Short mmCIF file of C-alpha atoms in Angstrom, two decimals:
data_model
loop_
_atom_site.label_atom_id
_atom_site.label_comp_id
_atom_site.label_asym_id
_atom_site.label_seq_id
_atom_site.Cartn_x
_atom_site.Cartn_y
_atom_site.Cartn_z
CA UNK A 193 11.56 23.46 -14.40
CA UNK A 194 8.98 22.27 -11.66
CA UNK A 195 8.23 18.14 -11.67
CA UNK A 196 5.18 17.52 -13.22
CA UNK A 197 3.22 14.38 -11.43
CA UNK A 198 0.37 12.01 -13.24
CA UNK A 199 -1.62 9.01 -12.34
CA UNK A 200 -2.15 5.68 -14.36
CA UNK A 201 -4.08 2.93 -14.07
CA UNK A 202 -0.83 -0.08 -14.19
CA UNK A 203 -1.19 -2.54 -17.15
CA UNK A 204 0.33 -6.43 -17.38
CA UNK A 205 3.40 -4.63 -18.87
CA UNK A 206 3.65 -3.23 -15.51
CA UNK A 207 4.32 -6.12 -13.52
CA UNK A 208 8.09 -6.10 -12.87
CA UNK A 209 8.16 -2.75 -12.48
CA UNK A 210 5.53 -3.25 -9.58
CA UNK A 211 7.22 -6.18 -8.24
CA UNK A 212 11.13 -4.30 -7.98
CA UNK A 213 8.97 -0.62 -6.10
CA UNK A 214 7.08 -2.84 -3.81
CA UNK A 215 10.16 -4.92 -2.69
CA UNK A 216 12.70 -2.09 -2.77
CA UNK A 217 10.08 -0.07 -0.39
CA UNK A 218 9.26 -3.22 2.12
CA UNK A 219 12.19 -5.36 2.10
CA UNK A 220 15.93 -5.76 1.92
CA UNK A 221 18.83 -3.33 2.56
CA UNK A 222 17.56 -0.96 -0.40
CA UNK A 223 14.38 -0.50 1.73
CA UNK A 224 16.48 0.80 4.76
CA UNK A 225 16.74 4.36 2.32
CA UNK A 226 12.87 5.21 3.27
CA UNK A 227 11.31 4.77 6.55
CA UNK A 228 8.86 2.56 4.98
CA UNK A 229 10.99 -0.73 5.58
CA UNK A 230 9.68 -4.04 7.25
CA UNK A 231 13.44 -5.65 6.75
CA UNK A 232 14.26 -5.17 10.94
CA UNK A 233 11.45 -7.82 11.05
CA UNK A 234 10.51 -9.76 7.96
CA UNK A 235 12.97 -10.89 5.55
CA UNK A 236 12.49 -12.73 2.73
CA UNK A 237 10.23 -11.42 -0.19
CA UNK A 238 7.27 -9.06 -0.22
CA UNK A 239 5.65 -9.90 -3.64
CA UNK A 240 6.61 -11.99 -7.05
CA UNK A 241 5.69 -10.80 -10.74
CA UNK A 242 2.83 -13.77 -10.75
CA UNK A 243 1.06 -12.43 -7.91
CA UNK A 244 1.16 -9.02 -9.12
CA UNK A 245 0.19 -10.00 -12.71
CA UNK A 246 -3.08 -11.73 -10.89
CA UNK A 247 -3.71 -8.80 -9.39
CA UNK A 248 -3.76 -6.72 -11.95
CA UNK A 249 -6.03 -9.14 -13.79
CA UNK A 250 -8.61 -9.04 -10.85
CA UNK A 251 -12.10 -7.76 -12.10
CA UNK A 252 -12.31 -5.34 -9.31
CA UNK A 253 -9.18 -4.03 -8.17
CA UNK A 254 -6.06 -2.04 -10.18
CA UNK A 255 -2.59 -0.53 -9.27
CA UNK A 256 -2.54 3.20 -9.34
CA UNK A 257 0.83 4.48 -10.96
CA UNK A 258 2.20 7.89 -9.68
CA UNK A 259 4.50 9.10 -12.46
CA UNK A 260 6.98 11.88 -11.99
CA UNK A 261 8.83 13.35 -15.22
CA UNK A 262 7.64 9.73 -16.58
CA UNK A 263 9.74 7.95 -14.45
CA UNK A 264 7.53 6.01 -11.42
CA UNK A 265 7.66 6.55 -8.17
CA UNK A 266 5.18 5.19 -6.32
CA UNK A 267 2.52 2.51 -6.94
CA UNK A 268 -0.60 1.46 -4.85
CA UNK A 269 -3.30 -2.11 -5.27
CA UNK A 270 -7.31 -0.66 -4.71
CA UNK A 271 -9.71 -3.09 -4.88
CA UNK A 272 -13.56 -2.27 -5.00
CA UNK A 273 -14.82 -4.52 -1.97
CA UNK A 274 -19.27 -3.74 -2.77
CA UNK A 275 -18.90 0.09 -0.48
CA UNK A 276 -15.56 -0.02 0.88
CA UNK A 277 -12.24 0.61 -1.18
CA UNK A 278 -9.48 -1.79 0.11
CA UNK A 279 -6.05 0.52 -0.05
CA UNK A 280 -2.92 -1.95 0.41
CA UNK A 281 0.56 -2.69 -1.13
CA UNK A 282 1.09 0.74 -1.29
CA UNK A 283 4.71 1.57 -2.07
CA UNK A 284 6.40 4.92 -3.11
CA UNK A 285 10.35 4.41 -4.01
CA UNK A 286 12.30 5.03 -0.77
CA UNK A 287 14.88 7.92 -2.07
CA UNK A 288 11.66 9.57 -2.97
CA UNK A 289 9.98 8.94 0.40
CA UNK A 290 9.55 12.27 2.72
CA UNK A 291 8.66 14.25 -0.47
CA UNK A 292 4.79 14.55 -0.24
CA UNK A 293 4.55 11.89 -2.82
CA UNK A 294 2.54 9.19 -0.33
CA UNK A 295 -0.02 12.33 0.43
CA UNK A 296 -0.62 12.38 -3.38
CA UNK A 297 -1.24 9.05 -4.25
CA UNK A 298 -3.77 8.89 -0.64
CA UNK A 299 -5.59 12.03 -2.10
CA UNK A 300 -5.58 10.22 -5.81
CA UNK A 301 -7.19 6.47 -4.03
CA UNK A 302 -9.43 8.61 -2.08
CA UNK A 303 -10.76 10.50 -5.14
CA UNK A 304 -11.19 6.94 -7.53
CA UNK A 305 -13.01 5.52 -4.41
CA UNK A 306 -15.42 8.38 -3.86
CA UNK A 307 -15.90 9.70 -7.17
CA UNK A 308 -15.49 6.68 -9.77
CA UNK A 309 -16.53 3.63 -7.28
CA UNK A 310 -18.95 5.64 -4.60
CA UNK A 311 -17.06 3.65 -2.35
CA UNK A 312 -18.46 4.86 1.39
CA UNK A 313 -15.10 3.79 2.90
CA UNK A 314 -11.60 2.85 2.58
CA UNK A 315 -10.17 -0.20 4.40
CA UNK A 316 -6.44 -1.36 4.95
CA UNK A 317 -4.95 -3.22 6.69
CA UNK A 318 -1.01 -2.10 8.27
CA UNK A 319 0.91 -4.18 11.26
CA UNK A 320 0.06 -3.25 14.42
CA UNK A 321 3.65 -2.90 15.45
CA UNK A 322 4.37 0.09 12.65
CA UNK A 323 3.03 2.83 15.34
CA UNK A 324 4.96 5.32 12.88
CA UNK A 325 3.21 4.06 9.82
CA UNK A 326 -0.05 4.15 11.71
CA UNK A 327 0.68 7.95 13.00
CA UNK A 328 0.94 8.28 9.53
CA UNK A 329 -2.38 7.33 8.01
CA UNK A 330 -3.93 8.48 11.14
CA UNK A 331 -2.78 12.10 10.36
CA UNK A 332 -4.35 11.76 6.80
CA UNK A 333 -8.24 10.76 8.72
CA UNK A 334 -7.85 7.09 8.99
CA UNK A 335 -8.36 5.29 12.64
CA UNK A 336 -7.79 2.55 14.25
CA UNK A 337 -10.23 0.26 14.63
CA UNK A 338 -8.74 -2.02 17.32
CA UNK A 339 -10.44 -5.33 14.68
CA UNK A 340 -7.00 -7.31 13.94
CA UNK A 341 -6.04 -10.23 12.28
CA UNK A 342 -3.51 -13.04 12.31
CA UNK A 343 -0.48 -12.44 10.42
CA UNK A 344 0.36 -15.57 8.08
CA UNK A 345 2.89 -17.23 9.97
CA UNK A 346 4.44 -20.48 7.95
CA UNK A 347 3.08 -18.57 4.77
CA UNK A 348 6.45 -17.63 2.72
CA UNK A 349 4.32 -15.43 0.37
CA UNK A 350 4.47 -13.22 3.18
CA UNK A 351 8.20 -13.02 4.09
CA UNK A 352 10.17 -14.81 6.63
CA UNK A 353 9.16 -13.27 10.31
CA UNK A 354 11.63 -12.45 12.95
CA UNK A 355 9.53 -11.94 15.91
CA UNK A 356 6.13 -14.06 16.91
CA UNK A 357 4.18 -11.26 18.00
CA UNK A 358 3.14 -9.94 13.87
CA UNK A 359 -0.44 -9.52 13.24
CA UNK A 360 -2.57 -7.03 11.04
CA UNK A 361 -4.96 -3.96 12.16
CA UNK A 362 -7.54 -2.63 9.98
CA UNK A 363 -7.50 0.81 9.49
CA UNK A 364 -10.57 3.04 7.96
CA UNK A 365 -11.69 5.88 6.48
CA UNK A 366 -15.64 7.04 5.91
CA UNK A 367 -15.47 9.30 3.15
CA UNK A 368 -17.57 11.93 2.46
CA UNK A 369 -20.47 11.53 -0.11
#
């Protein structure tokens, strides 16, 4: 029997769920199973169940659930920014990573911001440093926009760095009206 794949809108109930994908994708040894991982240079902890729960209560942003035979697999935070869709914490569970899954979930963010939003753009930002992650989106019509920012050093929220040369790069994609 062939998988069958849906998207969801995540609800409170959600939260931990969230909280264990985006970890096990970012950080930690169980990240090392996709290619995905941040763990050869942060350590320390991606997210917490209270940020995600605030997130989820935000007026103008939502976590997109990909479900596979029910279980999920992957999970992504849009927020509607006036025209431009910000795309970031995505996170598809690394055994399941290679699979097509992340090209899904783009396609599915894509269609909410164009369709539902008429959202002219989508925005994320990625560190500069993950050229692989960046070849990546690139392939799927984002670019580099060479605009950075500082990455939170001193900030535990954002994991514990091991190198001093982290910082952010915005990505984009104009999207067809």
């Amino acid at each position: 029997m062939t998988p069958t794949h849906t998207f969801r809108s995540a609800t409170l109930a959600d939260a931990p769920l969230i909280t264990v994908l985006v970890e096990s994708a970012y950080r930690g040894d169980a990240s090392r199973a996709g290619w995905t991982t941040e763990a050869d240079f942060l350590h320390g902890r991606r997210t917490d169940v209270t940020e995600i729960e605030e997130l989820l209560t935000s007026e103008n942003g939502r976590f997109v659930l990909f479900e596979q035979d029910g279980v999920v697999g992957a999970s992504c935070y849009i927020e509607r920014q006036g025209s431009i869709c910000y795309f970031g914490m995505f996170s598809v569970h690394p055994p399941l990573q290679g699979a097509g899954i992340g090209r899904l979930v783009i396609e599915e963010v894509e269609r909410i911001a164009r369709r539902e939003w008429g959202s002219e753009r989508i925005e994320m930002t990625v560190i500069d440093i993950r050229e692989e992650l960046i070849a990546w989106y690139e392939r799927r019509g984002y670019v580099r926009t060479g605009r950075t920012k500082a990455f939170p050093y001193g900030d535990e929220r954002f994991g514990l760095p091991q190198r001093d040369d982290l910082r952010f790069e915005y990505l984009v994609k104009d999207l067809d009206a």
